[in-house]
Coordinates of C-alpha atoms in Angstrom, one line a residue:
M1 CA 0.5 39.2 58.6
R2 CA -2.9 40.8 57.1
Q3 CA -0.6 42.8 54.4
F4 CA 0.6 38.9 53.4
S5 CA -2.4 37.4 53.0
V6 CA -3.9 41.0 50.8
I7 CA -0.7 39.9 48.5
F8 CA -1.6 36.4 48.5
K9 CA -5.4 36.9 47.6
V10 CA -4.1 40.1 45.0
I11 CA -1.6 37.1 43.0
L12 CA -4.7 34.4 43.7
C13 CA -6.8 36.8 41.5
I14 CA -4.1 37.0 39.0
L15 CA -4.0 33.8 38.5
V16 CA -7.5 32.9 38.3
Q17 CA -8.0 36.1 35.8
F18 CA -4.9 34.1 33.2
Q19 CA -6.2 30.9 33.6
V20 CA -2.4 29.9 34.9
G21 CA -2.5 26.6 36.9
I22 CA -1.9 26.4 41.3
A23 CA -1.0 23.0 41.0
D24 CA 0.7 20.7 38.3
D25 CA -1.5 18.9 35.8
P26 CA -1.3 15.0 37.3
Y27 CA 2.0 12.8 36.9
R28 CA 2.2 9.3 35.8
F29 CA 5.7 7.5 36.7
Y30 CA 6.9 4.3 34.7
T31 CA 9.7 1.8 34.9
W32 CA 10.9 -0.1 32.2
V33 CA 12.9 -2.9 31.4
V34 CA 13.9 -3.9 28.3
T35 CA 15.6 -7.6 27.6
Y36 CA 15.4 -10.0 24.8
G37 CA 13.4 -13.1 25.1
P38 CA 11.9 -16.0 23.2
I39 CA 8.7 -15.2 21.8
S40 CA 6.9 -17.9 19.1
P41 CA 4.1 -14.8 17.4
L42 CA 4.7 -17.7 13.4
G43 CA 4.3 -20.9 15.7
T44 CA 8.5 -21.2 15.6
V45 CA 10.7 -19.3 18.7
Q46 CA 12.8 -16.6 18.0
Q47 CA 14.4 -13.9 20.2
G48 CA 11.8 -10.5 21.1
I49 CA 12.7 -7.3 22.4
L50 CA 10.7 -7.1 25.9
I51 CA 9.6 -4.1 27.6
N52 CA 8.7 -5.4 31.3
G53 CA 8.6 -9.2 30.0
Q54 CA 5.5 -8.3 27.3
F55 CA 5.5 -8.8 23.7
P56 CA 4.2 -6.4 22.8
G57 CA 4.9 -4.0 25.4
P58 CA 2.6 -2.6 28.1
R59 CA 0.3 -0.2 26.9
I60 CA 0.0 3.6 28.6
D61 CA -3.7 5.3 29.5
C62 CA -3.2 8.9 29.9
V63 CA -5.5 11.8 29.9
T64 CA -5.1 14.7 28.2
N65 CA -2.0 16.9 29.8
D66 CA -0.2 14.3 31.9
N67 CA 3.0 14.6 32.1
I68 CA 4.2 11.3 31.6
V69 CA 8.1 10.3 34.0
L70 CA 9.0 7.4 32.2
N71 CA 12.4 5.4 33.4
V72 CA 13.8 2.9 30.5
I73 CA 15.9 0.6 31.8
N74 CA 18.1 -0.7 28.5
Q75 CA 19.4 -4.5 29.3
L76 CA 19.8 -5.3 26.0
D77 CA 23.1 -5.6 24.3
E78 CA 22.8 -3.0 21.7
P79 CA 21.4 0.7 22.6
V80 CA 18.0 1.4 22.3
L81 CA 15.6 4.5 22.3
L82 CA 11.8 4.9 21.9
T83 CA 9.6 7.3 20.2
W84 CA 6.1 8.2 21.0
N85 CA 4.1 8.3 17.3
G86 CA 2.2 10.9 17.6
I87 CA 2.6 12.6 20.7
K88 CA 3.6 16.8 19.8
Q89 CA 6.2 16.6 21.9
R90 CA 5.2 20.5 22.2
K91 CA 8.1 22.8 23.1
N92 CA 10.3 19.4 24.0
S93 CA 12.0 18.1 20.7
W94 CA 14.4 16.8 23.5
Q95 CA 12.3 14.0 24.3
D96 CA 11.3 12.6 20.8
G97 CA 13.1 9.6 21.3
V98 CA 14.8 9.2 17.3
L99 CA 18.3 9.7 16.7
G100 CA 18.3 12.7 15.7
T101 CA 17.4 14.6 18.5
N102 CA 18.4 11.6 21.7
C103 CA 21.6 9.6 22.1
P104 CA 20.6 6.1 22.3
I105 CA 20.5 4.7 25.7
P106 CA 23.7 2.3 25.9
P107 CA 23.7 -0.5 27.6
N108 CA 23.3 -1.4 30.8
S109 CA 22.1 1.8 31.5
N110 CA 18.7 4.1 31.9
Y111 CA 17.2 6.8 30.8
T112 CA 14.5 8.6 32.1
Y113 CA 11.8 10.2 29.6
N114 CA 9.7 13.9 30.9
F115 CA 7.0 14.6 28.6
Q116 CA 3.0 15.8 28.1
S117 CA 0.3 14.5 25.9
K118 CA -0.3 18.4 25.9
D119 CA -3.3 19.8 23.9
Q120 CA -4.0 15.7 23.0
I121 CA -6.5 13.2 22.8
G122 CA -6.7 9.7 20.7
S123 CA -5.0 7.0 19.7
F124 CA -1.1 6.2 19.3
T125 CA 1.7 4.3 19.8
Y126 CA 5.4 3.8 20.8
F127 CA 8.2 2.0 19.0
P128 CA 12.0 1.3 19.2
T129 CA 13.9 4.0 17.2
V130 CA 17.7 2.5 16.7
G131 CA 18.1 0.1 13.9
M132 CA 15.3 -2.7 12.9
H133 CA 15.0 -3.3 16.8
R134 CA 11.6 -2.2 16.0
A135 CA 11.0 -5.5 13.8
S136 CA 11.9 -7.8 17.5
G137 CA 9.2 -5.6 19.2
G138 CA 9.6 -3.5 22.3
F139 CA 6.7 -1.7 21.0
G140 CA 2.9 -0.7 22.2
A141 CA -0.1 1.6 22.4
L142 CA -0.3 5.1 24.3
N143 CA -3.6 6.1 24.6
V144 CA -4.7 9.8 25.5
Y145 CA -8.8 9.6 26.8
Q146 CA -9.9 12.9 27.4
R147 CA -10.1 14.9 30.8
P148 CA -13.4 15.1 31.9
A149 CA -15.3 18.3 31.4
I150 CA -14.3 17.9 27.6
P151 CA -16.8 15.6 25.7
V152 CA -16.2 13.7 22.9
P153 CA -18.6 13.6 19.8
Y154 CA -20.4 9.8 20.9
P155 CA -21.6 8.0 24.1
K156 CA -19.3 6.6 26.4
P157 CA -18.8 2.7 24.8
D158 CA -19.0 -0.2 26.3
G159 CA -15.6 -0.9 26.6
D160 CA -12.6 -0.4 24.3
F161 CA -10.0 -2.2 23.0
T162 CA -6.6 -2.1 21.6
L163 CA -5.7 -3.8 18.0
L164 CA -1.6 -3.9 17.2
V165 CA -1.8 -5.3 13.5
G166 CA 1.8 -5.6 11.6
D167 CA 3.6 -7.5 9.2
W168 CA 5.8 -9.7 10.9
Y169 CA 9.4 -11.8 10.2
K170 CA 10.3 -14.6 11.4
A171 CA 14.7 -13.6 10.9
G172 CA 15.5 -11.0 14.0
H173 CA 16.2 -7.5 13.4
K174 CA 19.8 -8.0 13.2
A175 CA 19.8 -10.2 10.9
L176 CA 17.6 -8.5 8.9
R177 CA 19.3 -4.8 9.8
Q178 CA 22.4 -6.9 8.4
I179 CA 20.6 -7.9 5.2
L180 CA 19.7 -4.2 4.8
D181 CA 23.7 -3.1 5.3
S182 CA 25.1 -6.0 2.7
G183 CA 23.2 -3.3 0.4
S184 CA 20.2 -5.8 -0.5
S185 CA 16.8 -4.5 0.0
L186 CA 14.0 -6.9 2.3
P187 CA 12.5 -10.2 1.1
P188 CA 8.7 -10.1 1.8
P189 CA 7.4 -10.3 5.4
D190 CA 6.2 -13.9 6.6
G191 CA 3.4 -12.4 8.6
L192 CA 1.3 -10.2 9.5
L193 CA 0.2 -9.8 13.4
I194 CA -2.4 -9.0 15.8
N195 CA -1.2 -7.9 18.9
G196 CA 1.7 -10.1 18.6
A197 CA 0.1 -12.9 18.1
Q198 CA -2.4 -14.8 14.3
S199 CA -4.8 -15.1 16.3
T200 CA -6.7 -13.5 19.1
G201 CA -10.2 -12.4 20.4
F202 CA -12.6 -9.6 22.1
N203 CA -15.5 -10.3 23.8
G204 CA -18.3 -8.7 24.3
D205 CA -22.1 -8.4 25.5
Q206 CA -25.0 -8.2 22.4
G207 CA -26.4 -4.6 21.9
K208 CA -23.6 -3.1 23.5
T209 CA -20.8 -0.5 21.4
Y210 CA -17.5 -0.8 21.6
L211 CA -14.1 1.4 20.8
F212 CA -11.5 -0.4 18.4
R213 CA -8.2 1.2 19.0
I214 CA -6.6 -0.4 15.6
S215 CA -2.4 0.6 14.8
N216 CA -0.2 -0.1 11.3
I217 CA 2.7 -1.2 13.6
G218 CA 4.2 -3.1 10.9
L219 CA 7.4 -2.4 8.9
E220 CA 5.9 -2.1 5.6
T221 CA 2.7 -3.1 4.5
S222 CA -0.6 -1.5 4.1
I223 CA -3.1 -3.8 5.3
N224 CA -7.1 -3.4 5.3
F225 CA -9.0 -4.2 8.8
R226 CA -12.4 -5.6 9.0
I227 CA -15.2 -8.0 11.1
Q228 CA -17.9 -10.5 9.9
G229 CA -21.1 -8.9 9.8
H230 CA -20.4 -5.7 11.8
S231 CA -20.3 -2.6 10.1
L232 CA -16.7 -0.2 11.4
K233 CA -18.1 3.8 12.5
L234 CA -15.1 5.6 11.9
V235 CA -14.7 8.2 15.1
E236 CA -11.1 9.2 15.6
V237 CA -7.7 9.4 13.5
E238 CA -4.8 9.8 15.1
G239 CA -5.6 12.3 17.5
A240 CA -8.7 13.8 15.5
H241 CA -12.6 13.2 15.9
T242 CA -14.1 12.8 12.3
I243 CA -17.3 12.4 10.7
Q244 CA -18.8 9.4 11.9
N245 CA -19.2 7.9 8.5
S246 CA -19.7 4.0 8.4
Y247 CA -17.2 1.4 6.5
D248 CA -17.0 -2.6 6.0
S249 CA -13.4 -2.1 5.8
L250 CA -10.8 0.1 6.1
D251 CA -7.4 0.6 4.9
L252 CA -4.8 1.8 7.2
H253 CA -0.6 2.1 5.7
V254 CA 2.6 1.6 8.0
G255 CA 1.8 3.9 10.9
Q256 CA -1.4 5.0 11.0
S257 CA -4.0 4.2 13.3
M258 CA -7.9 4.8 13.9
A259 CA -10.9 4.5 16.1
V260 CA -14.1 2.8 15.2
L261 CA -17.0 2.2 16.9
V262 CA -18.7 -1.5 16.8
T263 CA -22.3 -2.7 17.4
L264 CA -22.6 -6.0 19.1
N265 CA -26.0 -6.4 16.7
Q266 CA -26.3 -9.1 15.2
P267 CA -27.8 -12.7 16.2
P268 CA -25.5 -14.4 19.3
K269 CA -22.6 -15.8 18.0
D270 CA -18.9 -15.3 17.3
Y271 CA -17.7 -13.3 14.3
F272 CA -14.4 -13.3 12.9
I273 CA -11.9 -10.6 12.8
V274 CA -9.8 -10.1 9.8
A275 CA -6.5 -7.9 9.2
S276 CA -4.7 -8.7 5.8
T277 CA -1.9 -7.4 3.7
R278 CA -3.2 -4.7 0.6
F279 CA -1.5 -4.4 -2.6
T280 CA 1.0 -7.4 -2.2
D281 CA 1.7 -10.3 -4.2
K282 CA 0.5 -12.8 -1.8
A283 CA -1.4 -12.1 1.1
L284 CA -0.9 -12.3 4.6
T285 CA -4.2 -13.0 6.8
A286 CA -3.9 -12.0 10.7
T287 CA -7.5 -13.0 12.3
G288 CA -9.7 -13.0 15.9
I289 CA -12.8 -13.3 17.2
L290 CA -15.3 -10.8 18.5
H291 CA -17.1 -13.4 20.6
Y292 CA -20.9 -12.4 22.3
S293 CA -20.7 -13.0 25.6
N294 CA -24.5 -15.3 24.9
S295 CA -22.9 -17.1 22.0
N296 CA -22.4 -21.3 21.9
T297 CA -22.4 -20.9 18.4
P298 CA -18.2 -20.2 17.0
A299 CA -17.3 -18.5 13.9
S300 CA -18.9 -20.2 10.7
G301 CA -19.3 -19.3 6.7
P302 CA -16.7 -17.4 4.2
M303 CA -14.4 -14.8 6.1
P304 CA -15.2 -10.9 5.0
A305 CA -13.5 -10.9 2.2
E306 CA -11.0 -8.1 1.2
P307 CA -12.4 -5.3 -1.0
A308 CA -12.3 -5.7 -4.7
G309 CA -10.6 -2.2 -4.9
Q310 CA -7.1 -1.7 -4.9
I311 CA -5.2 1.8 -5.4
D312 CA -8.5 3.7 -6.5
W313 CA -10.9 1.9 -4.4
S314 CA -8.2 2.7 -1.3
M315 CA -7.4 6.6 -2.7
D316 CA -11.1 7.4 -2.5
Q317 CA -11.9 5.9 1.1
A318 CA -8.8 8.6 1.5
K319 CA -11.1 11.1 0.7
S320 CA -14.0 10.1 2.3
L321 CA -12.5 10.3 5.5
R322 CA -13.4 14.4 7.3
W323 CA -12.7 16.4 10.3
N324 CA -16.2 16.8 12.6
L325 CA -15.6 20.6 12.4
T326 CA -17.9 20.6 15.5
A327 CA -16.6 18.5 18.3
S328 CA -14.7 20.5 20.6
A329 CA -11.1 18.5 20.7
A330 CA -8.4 18.2 23.6
R331 CA -9.6 21.9 24.1
P332 CA -12.6 22.8 24.8
N333 CA -12.9 24.9 20.7
P334 CA -14.6 23.3 18.7
Q335 CA -11.9 21.3 16.3
G336 CA -12.8 23.2 13.2
S337 CA -12.1 26.7 15.0
F338 CA -8.9 26.6 12.9
H339 CA -9.8 27.2 9.2
Y340 CA -6.6 26.0 7.6
G341 CA -7.9 26.5 4.0
T342 CA -7.9 30.5 4.7
I343 CA -4.2 30.7 5.9
P344 CA -1.7 31.2 3.1
T345 CA 0.3 29.0 3.2
S346 CA 4.1 30.6 3.1
R347 CA 5.7 28.2 0.9
S348 CA 5.2 25.1 -0.9
I349 CA 7.9 21.7 -0.4
V350 CA 8.1 19.1 -3.1
L351 CA 9.4 16.3 -1.6
A352 CA 10.7 12.7 -3.6
N353 CA 10.8 9.6 -2.8
S354 CA 12.9 7.5 -4.4
A355 CA 15.6 4.3 -4.5
P356 CA 18.8 4.8 -5.9
L357 CA 21.6 2.7 -5.7
I358 CA 24.9 4.2 -4.1
A359 CA 28.1 2.7 -4.7
V360 CA 26.6 -0.5 -5.7
K361 CA 24.8 -0.7 -2.5
Q362 CA 20.7 -0.3 -2.2
R363 CA 19.6 3.4 -0.6
Y364 CA 16.6 5.7 -0.1
A365 CA 16.8 9.0 -0.6
V366 CA 14.7 12.6 -0.5
N367 CA 15.0 14.4 -3.6
G368 CA 18.0 12.9 -4.2
V369 CA 20.2 12.8 -1.0
S370 CA 19.8 9.5 1.1
F371 CA 20.1 10.5 5.1
V372 CA 22.9 9.4 6.5
I373 CA 22.6 9.0 10.8
P374 CA 25.7 11.1 12.3
D375 CA 27.2 10.0 15.9
T376 CA 25.9 13.1 17.4
P377 CA 22.8 13.7 17.6
L378 CA 21.5 16.8 15.3
K379 CA 20.1 18.9 18.3
L380 CA 22.6 18.5 20.7
A381 CA 25.2 19.6 17.5
D382 CA 22.2 23.0 17.1
N383 CA 22.4 23.6 21.2
Y384 CA 26.1 23.2 21.3
N385 CA 27.3 24.7 17.9
I386 CA 29.3 21.6 17.1
A387 CA 30.6 21.9 13.3
N388 CA 30.6 18.9 10.9
V389 CA 27.6 16.8 12.2
F390 CA 25.2 18.1 9.6
T391 CA 24.4 20.9 7.0
W392 CA 22.9 23.7 6.9
D393 CA 19.7 23.7 3.5
S394 CA 21.5 21.1 1.7
L395 CA 18.1 19.0 0.8
S396 CA 16.3 20.8 -2.6
L397 CA 13.2 22.0 -1.4
T398 CA 11.7 20.5 -5.0
P399 CA 13.2 17.2 -6.3
T400 CA 16.1 17.4 -8.4
A401 CA 17.3 15.1 -11.5
G402 CA 21.0 13.6 -10.9
P403 CA 22.1 11.2 -9.4
A404 CA 21.8 10.8 -5.7
I405 CA 24.2 11.4 -3.2
L406 CA 24.4 10.7 1.0
G407 CA 24.4 13.6 3.4
T408 CA 23.2 14.4 6.7
P409 CA 20.6 17.7 5.9
V410 CA 18.5 19.7 7.7
V411 CA 15.8 22.7 6.7
R412 CA 15.5 25.6 8.5
L413 CA 12.1 27.1 8.8
N414 CA 10.2 29.9 10.5
L415 CA 8.3 29.1 13.8
H416 CA 4.8 29.6 13.0
E417 CA 5.1 29.8 9.1
F418 CA 1.9 27.8 7.6
V419 CA 3.4 25.4 4.7
E420 CA 2.3 23.0 1.5
I421 CA 4.2 19.8 1.6
V422 CA 3.8 18.2 -1.9
F423 CA 5.1 14.2 -1.6
Q424 CA 5.4 12.7 -5.1
N425 CA 6.0 8.8 -5.9
T426 CA 7.3 8.1 -8.9
E427 CA 7.9 4.1 -7.2
T428 CA 4.8 1.3 -7.8
K429 CA 4.6 1.0 -4.1
V430 CA 2.5 2.4 -1.2
Q431 CA 5.1 5.3 0.3
S432 CA 3.9 5.9 4.2
W433 CA 5.4 9.4 5.7
H434 CA 5.7 10.7 8.9
L435 CA 6.3 14.4 10.9
D436 CA 7.3 14.0 14.1
G437 CA 5.9 17.3 16.1
Y438 CA 2.8 18.1 14.6
D439 CA -0.5 17.0 12.8
F440 CA -1.2 18.1 9.3
W441 CA -3.7 18.9 7.2
P442 CA -4.2 16.2 4.3
V443 CA -5.3 18.6 1.7
G444 CA -5.4 16.8 -1.8
Y445 CA -4.5 12.6 -2.8
G446 CA -4.0 12.5 -6.8
S447 CA -2.7 10.2 -9.7
G448 CA 0.7 10.9 -11.7
A449 CA 2.7 14.1 -11.4
W450 CA 1.5 17.2 -8.7
T451 CA 1.0 20.6 -10.8
E452 CA 0.1 23.8 -9.1
S453 CA -3.3 23.2 -10.7
Q454 CA -4.0 20.7 -8.8
R455 CA -4.6 23.0 -6.1
S456 CA -7.9 23.7 -7.3
S457 CA -8.5 19.9 -5.9
Y458 CA -7.8 20.5 -2.7
N459 CA -10.2 20.0 0.3
L460 CA -9.7 23.4 2.3
V461 CA -12.7 22.8 4.7
D462 CA -12.3 19.1 6.4
A463 CA -9.4 17.8 5.9
T464 CA -9.2 15.7 8.9
S465 CA -5.7 16.5 10.9
R466 CA -3.1 13.1 11.8
H467 CA 0.6 12.7 12.2
T468 CA 1.3 9.9 9.3
V469 CA -0.1 10.1 5.4
Q470 CA 0.1 7.2 2.4
V471 CA 1.1 8.3 -1.2
Y472 CA 0.0 6.3 -3.5
P473 CA 2.3 4.3 -6.2
N474 CA 3.4 6.7 -9.3
G475 CA 0.8 9.7 -7.1
W476 CA 1.0 12.2 -4.7
S477 CA -0.3 13.5 -1.2
A478 CA -0.5 16.7 -0.4
I479 CA -0.2 18.3 3.7
F480 CA -0.8 21.8 5.5
V481 CA 1.2 22.0 8.2
S482 CA 1.7 24.5 10.9
L483 CA 4.6 25.3 12.2
D484 CA 4.0 26.1 15.6
N485 CA 6.1 23.9 17.8
Q486 CA 9.7 24.7 17.7
G487 CA 12.1 21.9 18.2
M488 CA 13.9 19.1 15.9
W489 CA 12.0 17.3 14.2
N490 CA 11.9 14.1 11.5
I491 CA 10.5 14.1 8.5
R492 CA 10.4 10.4 7.8
S493 CA 9.1 6.8 5.9
S494 CA 7.6 5.1 8.3
M495 CA 8.5 2.2 6.5
W496 CA 11.5 1.1 8.5
A497 CA 13.9 -0.1 6.4
R498 CA 13.8 2.7 3.9
Q499 CA 14.1 5.2 7.0
Y500 CA 16.8 3.7 8.0
L501 CA 18.5 3.7 4.5
G502 CA 17.9 6.8 4.0
Q503 CA 14.8 8.3 3.3
Q504 CA 14.6 10.6 6.1
F505 CA 15.7 14.4 7.2
Y506 CA 15.0 17.0 9.9
F507 CA 13.0 20.5 9.7
R508 CA 14.6 22.9 12.5
V509 CA 11.4 24.7 13.0
W510 CA 13.5 27.8 14.5
T511 CA 12.6 31.7 15.9
Q512 CA 15.8 34.7 17.5
Q513 CA 13.5 34.9 20.2
Q514 CA 14.5 32.5 22.6
S515 CA 12.1 31.6 25.2
L516 CA 10.8 29.0 27.6
A517 CA 7.4 30.2 26.0
N518 CA 7.9 28.7 22.6
E519 CA 10.8 25.8 23.8
Y520 CA 12.5 23.9 26.6
T521 CA 16.2 24.2 27.3
I522 CA 17.9 21.4 27.0
P523 CA 17.2 18.0 29.9
S524 CA 19.8 18.2 32.8
N525 CA 19.7 14.2 32.5
A526 CA 19.9 14.4 28.9
L527 CA 22.6 12.0 27.7
R528 CA 25.8 12.7 25.6
C529 CA 27.4 10.9 22.4
G530 CA 29.3 11.6 19.4
K531 CA 31.3 14.9 19.8
A532 CA 29.1 16.0 22.2
T533 CA 30.1 13.1 24.5
S534 CA 32.7 16.0 26.7
I535 CA 30.2 18.1 26.9
L536 CA 29.7 19.4 30.6
H537 CA 26.1 18.6 32.2

């Protein structure tokens, strides 16, 4: 017995020395039932996608490193998947919830996601990824709070509000999918919503400060957000603490999230909250009310106007966002301890979006390839060496001339590469690009065609990290990304019709040194489909 006690003490000392946890991080368990149900966001009844009867879906509030165990029961008449937009899924692209990594959950079936908010903090979202489901609902907020021992660079707010803002169609997801499948592009959206409605309200006490988490959950339209008579102090962008500049209004592009502090320092009355579309022929608006608890006066006066400036104004604002180098991130070390601007890049990739017609049908493409989603997820095909599902490295890493083609490319990259990616937009509409599994540093924005000489304009010191970047019309955006997360990762347009019709592809980040330290093995409950249907668990 004494010998056992000595051995136990030795093991305990080793665990403490190497900071190995004896107990797991906390677990949070959820059961979500996905159904259809009647909703009326624009005043007329339409069929929505609900989670546990809610539109938008339930909000997930968790803490850094929490384990999320979420059982999704699909009661739709179509397969469904959910993705966790901005959650990096460290070593675990098996849980990413896109059709390149997961089989969709069949009707009258279920799947349990098991993932961790590993080393993350901030404002994120989730949404369905099959077809055009996202156009009918099934989306919600996912907020990751700091651990008690990790400070955030601002006093604890007196309240915390979540705003999911996005464009909306009266037509349901099936009708919109039929339009796209017929070879046409979507018409302009019919309205703009905040938290699933055209109007909403928030209550607060005079003199107190509140955190507003704002996400653009829409399908295709950039938005501008503002509050009458109040400044927006920016404190977070997609999980990164920022220099706390104050703004009268903020542009958010599709898939992006920001958090701002708002101090109720005005005379006691009600004030308008306004979100409106940007860079559209017809402006759509959704409104809310910020109600002071001691107010007896309704909101009045003109609503705050959208910025007079357009693309140049928005680009200047984007360049003004700065990383808070001294703030702690999800870990105790300061964000700025990673000096991204001093790391040599291993390669440069230039990706150009386009809107070609292929076989007389509207498609969208990246470097001349319009992605076709296979019946077998790429991750399963790669894991089981299933042939004829995708093609390795068939996408050129620079823009190509000639007609666009259909394809299912996977680009192979090495674990721990440090890569420059330039997004080139020759179209007249703002683009929005997202990379699963990572955040990255948008080091530059510009007009015209990108050239190597543009690197002299890069911000190599304090560009704020994020997971979704906008690219302005006839312009470019450049990012740096550290490929430290092994797996199969989707890089896509956040504008969902463009994603659906091919503006996406996948990176496989990999090393020959296979280890659980790099990537988890296939989950025991992973669904099989396509050419992997007959493979046993």
